[in-house]
Amino acid sequence: MTVFTVSPVVLEIPGRPVDLQLKVSAPTEGTGLPIILLSHGQGYSNHLSSLNGYAPLANHWAEQGFVVLQPTHLSSRTITLPADTPGAPMYWRSRAEDMSAIIDRLDEIEKAVPQLQNRLDHTKIAVVGHSMGGHTASLLLGMTTEGVSLKDERIKAGVLLGSTGRGDGLTDVVKEHYSFMLSPNFADMTTPTLVVAGDKDGSEHLTTNGPEWHMDPYHLSPGPKDLLVLEGAEHGFGGVSGYDVAETTDESPERVATVQQLTTAYLRSQLLGTADWQQASVGVGFRVDSRP
């Protein structure tokens, strides 16, 4: 399916230090299109952690009939804010608020992108996040941290790629600089969610719990959940954050294709009621666990 992109779409958000910019990727045809909100991670590249990243995923989902909305969060290296700006350096709360603001302003986004007018289904919304973006997505799906709930009931499903887990076993660096990661509570994360983890993704700079740490959102949350474990995958899942990215330690076009296909199948099943996920969740190079 042919797609188009428009970037940046700029939203003025009261109280936000800078305007919220996002990229829109969408199919050129079709109506009643489901929406994916995509939250970037925090790698050391200058531009992947922004609306300019994650092309392998955004392009694929748009080709499959989704409208993908990618904001640049305040934590992006493309935004230079004073170190003492409230919420720095990760702006964990602002990240989730960005996503809810986008949902609030869908009509405004449609006006800014005339090719979208009267083509979106505002009732079919999913959130996807990688790494720190997974933490953002988890908050929107019902996880709390520091006793704060940012759950958005308008979001009907989620996909967490290499997301954050439990608060114990974290490294001293995390304890010193990212204290919000010490108190996650998954008890209210009831929204249907696919948790994606790599069995070689140790994330030693964050945790001593090993690859299983990224599986915590599946094991510690209630409600319908699915766990996808990719064999041999490290934190980049073969290169989902961008094409030919040097920081991808497990580059594999085949693994990226697996992530593309399985996440698409899951999101189609959750938002459109298809049987794609049941049909796709058996194969080579991965395993799937499910819980109703």
GROMACS .gro file of N, CA and C in nm, residues 124-188:
model
  195
  124LYS      N    1  -1.013   0.363   1.766
  124LYS     CA    2  -0.919   0.252   1.750
  124LYS      C    3  -0.777   0.306   1.761
  125ILE      N    4  -0.727   0.315   1.884
  125ILE     CA    5  -0.597   0.374   1.911
  125ILE      C    6  -0.511   0.277   1.990
  126ALA      N    7  -0.387   0.260   1.945
  126ALA     CA    8  -0.289   0.179   2.018
  126ALA      C    9  -0.166   0.264   2.045
  127VAL      N   10  -0.089   0.224   2.145
  127VAL     CA   11   0.038   0.290   2.174
  127VAL      C   12   0.149   0.186   2.167
  128VAL      N   13   0.261   0.225   2.106
  128VAL     CA   14   0.379   0.139   2.096
  128VAL      C   15   0.499   0.219   2.143
  129GLY      N   16   0.586   0.156   2.220
  129GLY     CA   17   0.707   0.224   2.264
  129GLY      C   18   0.824   0.129   2.273
  130HIS      N   19   0.942   0.180   2.241
  130HIS     CA   20   1.065   0.102   2.250
  130HIS      C   21   1.153   0.158   2.360
  131SER      N   22   1.204   0.071   2.448
  131SER     CA   23   1.297   0.109   2.552
  131SER      C   24   1.232   0.214   2.645
  132MET      N   25   1.286   0.335   2.655
  132MET     CA   26   1.222   0.437   2.736
  132MET      C   27   1.081   0.467   2.683
  133GLY      N   28   1.063   0.453   2.553
  133GLY     CA   29   0.929   0.467   2.497
  133GLY      C   30   0.835   0.359   2.547
  134GLY      N   31   0.892   0.241   2.581
  134GLY     CA   32   0.810   0.137   2.642
  134GLY      C   33   0.761   0.178   2.780
  135HIS      N   34   0.846   0.247   2.855
  135HIS     CA   35   0.804   0.299   2.985
  135HIS      C   36   0.689   0.396   2.965
  136THR      N   37   0.701   0.483   2.865
  136THR     CA   38   0.594   0.579   2.835
  136THR      C   39   0.465   0.507   2.800
  137ALA      N   40   0.476   0.407   2.712
  137ALA     CA   41   0.357   0.331   2.674
  137ALA      C   42   0.296   0.260   2.794
  138SER      N   43   0.381   0.205   2.881
  138SER     CA   44   0.331   0.136   2.999
  138SER      C   45   0.247   0.229   3.087
  139LEU      N   46   0.293   0.352   3.104
  139LEU     CA   47   0.216   0.449   3.183
  139LEU      C   48   0.078   0.471   3.123
  140LEU      N   49   0.071   0.483   2.992
  140LEU     CA   50  -0.057   0.506   2.926
  140LEU      C   51  -0.147   0.384   2.933
  141LEU      N   52  -0.087   0.267   2.948
  141LEU     CA   53  -0.163   0.143   2.957
  141LEU      C   54  -0.204   0.109   3.099
  142GLY      N   55  -0.152   0.184   3.199
  142GLY     CA   56  -0.199   0.165   3.335
  142GLY      C   57  -0.093   0.145   3.441
  143MET      N   58   0.034   0.127   3.402
  143MET     CA   59   0.139   0.121   3.502
  143MET      C   60   0.148   0.255   3.575
  144THR      N   61   0.179   0.250   3.703
  144THR     CA   62   0.202   0.373   3.778
  144THR      C   63   0.348   0.377   3.823
  145THR      N   64   0.397   0.498   3.849
  145THR     CA   65   0.528   0.514   3.910
  145THR      C   66   0.523   0.637   4.000
  146GLU      N   67   0.593   0.628   4.111
  146GLU     CA   68   0.588   0.734   4.213
  146GLU      C   69   0.443   0.765   4.251
  147GLY      N   70   0.358   0.664   4.242
  147GLY     CA   71   0.217   0.679   4.277
  147GLY      C   72   0.134   0.757   4.178
  148VAL      N   73   0.191   0.788   4.061
  148VAL     CA   74   0.122   0.870   3.960
  148VAL      C   75   0.061   0.780   3.854
  149SER      N   76  -0.067   0.801   3.825
  149SER     CA   77  -0.134   0.729   3.718
  149SER      C   78  -0.157   0.823   3.600
  150LEU      N   79  -0.114   0.782   3.482
  150LEU     CA   80  -0.135   0.857   3.359
  150LEU      C   81  -0.208   0.771   3.255
  151LYS      N   82  -0.281   0.673   3.303
  151LYS     CA   83  -0.352   0.581   3.214
  151LYS      C   84  -0.452   0.658   3.128
  152ASP      N   85  -0.457   0.623   2.999
  152ASP     CA   86  -0.551   0.686   2.906
  152ASP      C   87  -0.644   0.579   2.853
  153GLU      N   88  -0.769   0.584   2.896
  153GLU     CA   89  -0.866   0.481   2.861
  153GLU      C   90  -0.901   0.481   2.713
  154ARG      N   91  -0.865   0.586   2.641
  154ARG     CA   92  -0.892   0.590   2.497
  154ARG      C   93  -0.800   0.498   2.419
  155ILE      N   94  -0.693   0.456   2.482
  155ILE     CA   95  -0.598   0.364   2.418
  155ILE      C   96  -0.646   0.221   2.442
  156LYS      N   97  -0.666   0.147   2.334
  156LYS     CA   98  -0.728   0.016   2.343
  156LYS      C   99  -0.630  -0.100   2.345
  157ALA      N  100  -0.504  -0.076   2.308
  157ALA     CA  101  -0.405  -0.183   2.306
  157ALA      C  102  -0.266  -0.121   2.305
  158GLY      N  103  -0.167  -0.202   2.341
  158GLY     CA  104  -0.030  -0.152   2.342
  158GLY      C  105   0.071  -0.259   2.304
  159VAL      N  106   0.187  -0.213   2.260
  159VAL     CA  107   0.301  -0.301   2.232
  159VAL      C  108   0.423  -0.240   2.301
  160LEU      N  109   0.490  -0.319   2.384
  160LEU     CA  110   0.609  -0.275   2.456
  160LEU      C  111   0.729  -0.349   2.400
  161LEU      N  112   0.825  -0.275   2.345
  161LEU     CA  113   0.945  -0.332   2.285
  161LEU      C  114   1.065  -0.305   2.376
  162GLY      N  115   1.116  -0.408   2.441
  162GLY     CA  116   1.232  -0.388   2.529
  162GLY      C  117   1.204  -0.286   2.636
  163SER      N  118   1.088  -0.296   2.699
  163SER     CA  119   1.045  -0.195   2.796
  163SER      C  120   1.110  -0.219   2.933
  164THR      N  121   1.081  -0.130   3.025
  164THR     CA  122   1.137  -0.136   3.160
  164THR      C  123   1.055  -0.228   3.248
  165GLY      N  124   1.122  -0.283   3.352
  165GLY     CA  125   1.057  -0.378   3.441
  165GLY      C  126   1.055  -0.334   3.585
  166ARG      N  127   1.069  -0.430   3.673
  166ARG     CA  128   1.054  -0.408   3.817
  166ARG      C  129   1.159  -0.311   3.871
  167GLY      N  130   1.131  -0.259   3.991
  167GLY     CA  131   1.216  -0.156   4.049
  167GLY      C  132   1.332  -0.207   4.130
  168ASP      N  133   1.337  -0.336   4.162
  168ASP     CA  134   1.452  -0.388   4.235
  168ASP      C  135   1.554  -0.443   4.138
  169GLY      N  136   1.680  -0.448   4.182
  169GLY     CA  137   1.786  -0.499   4.097
  169GLY      C  138   1.837  -0.397   3.996
  170LEU      N  139   1.805  -0.270   4.015
  170LEU     CA  140   1.852  -0.167   3.922
  170LEU      C  141   1.993  -0.122   3.959
  171THR      N  142   2.064  -0.071   3.861
  171THR     CA  143   2.204  -0.031   3.883
  171THR      C  144   2.210   0.101   3.961
  172ASP      N  145   2.328   0.131   4.012
  172ASP     CA  146   2.348   0.254   4.087
  172ASP      C  147   2.322   0.377   4.000
  173VAL      N  148   2.357   0.369   3.871
  173VAL     CA  149   2.333   0.481   3.780
  173VAL      C  150   2.184   0.511   3.771
  174VAL      N  151   2.103   0.408   3.760
  174VAL     CA  152   1.958   0.428   3.754
  174VAL      C  153   1.908   0.485   3.885
  175LYS      N  154   1.953   0.431   3.995
  175LYS     CA  155   1.907   0.479   4.126
  175LYS      C  156   1.940   0.627   4.146
  176GLU      N  157   2.056   0.669   4.094
  176GLU     CA  158   2.100   0.807   4.113
  176GLU      C  159   2.031   0.904   4.019
  177HIS      N  160   2.011   0.865   3.894
  177HIS     CA  161   1.966   0.959   3.792
  177HIS      C  162   1.822   0.938   3.746
  178TYR      N  163   1.768   0.817   3.765
  178TYR     CA  164   1.635   0.787   3.712
  178TYR      C  165   1.549   0.722   3.820
  179SER      N  166   1.531   0.794   3.928
  179SER     CA  167   1.461   0.738   4.044
  179SER      C  168   1.318   0.697   4.014
  180PHE      N  169   1.259   0.753   3.908
  180PHE     CA  170   1.121   0.717   3.873
  180PHE      C  171   1.110   0.570   3.834
  181MET      N  172   1.224   0.507   3.800
  181MET     CA  173   1.222   0.367   3.761
  181MET      C  174   1.223   0.272   3.881
  182LEU      N  175   1.234   0.329   4.003
  182LEU     CA  176   1.242   0.247   4.122
  182LEU      C  177   1.106   0.201   4.173
  183SER      N  178   0.998   0.265   4.127
  183SER     CA  179   0.868   0.237   4.188
  183SER      C  180   0.757   0.203   4.089
  184PRO      N  181   0.786   0.123   3.985
  184PRO     CA  182   0.677   0.088   3.895
  184PRO      C  183   0.578  -0.007   3.962
  185ASN      N  184   0.452   0.009   3.931
  185ASN     CA  185   0.348  -0.080   3.980
  185ASN      C  186   0.259  -0.116   3.862
  186PHE      N  187   0.255  -0.244   3.829
  186PHE     CA  188   0.182  -0.289   3.711
  186PHE      C  189   0.041  -0.339   3.743
  187ALA      N  190  -0.004  -0.319   3.868
  187ALA     CA  191  -0.130  -0.378   3.912
  187ALA      C  192  -0.250  -0.326   3.833
  188ASP      N  193  -0.243  -0.204   3.782
  188ASP     CA  194  -0.355  -0.146   3.708
  188ASP      C  195  -0.330  -0.143   3.557
   0.00000   0.00000   0.00000
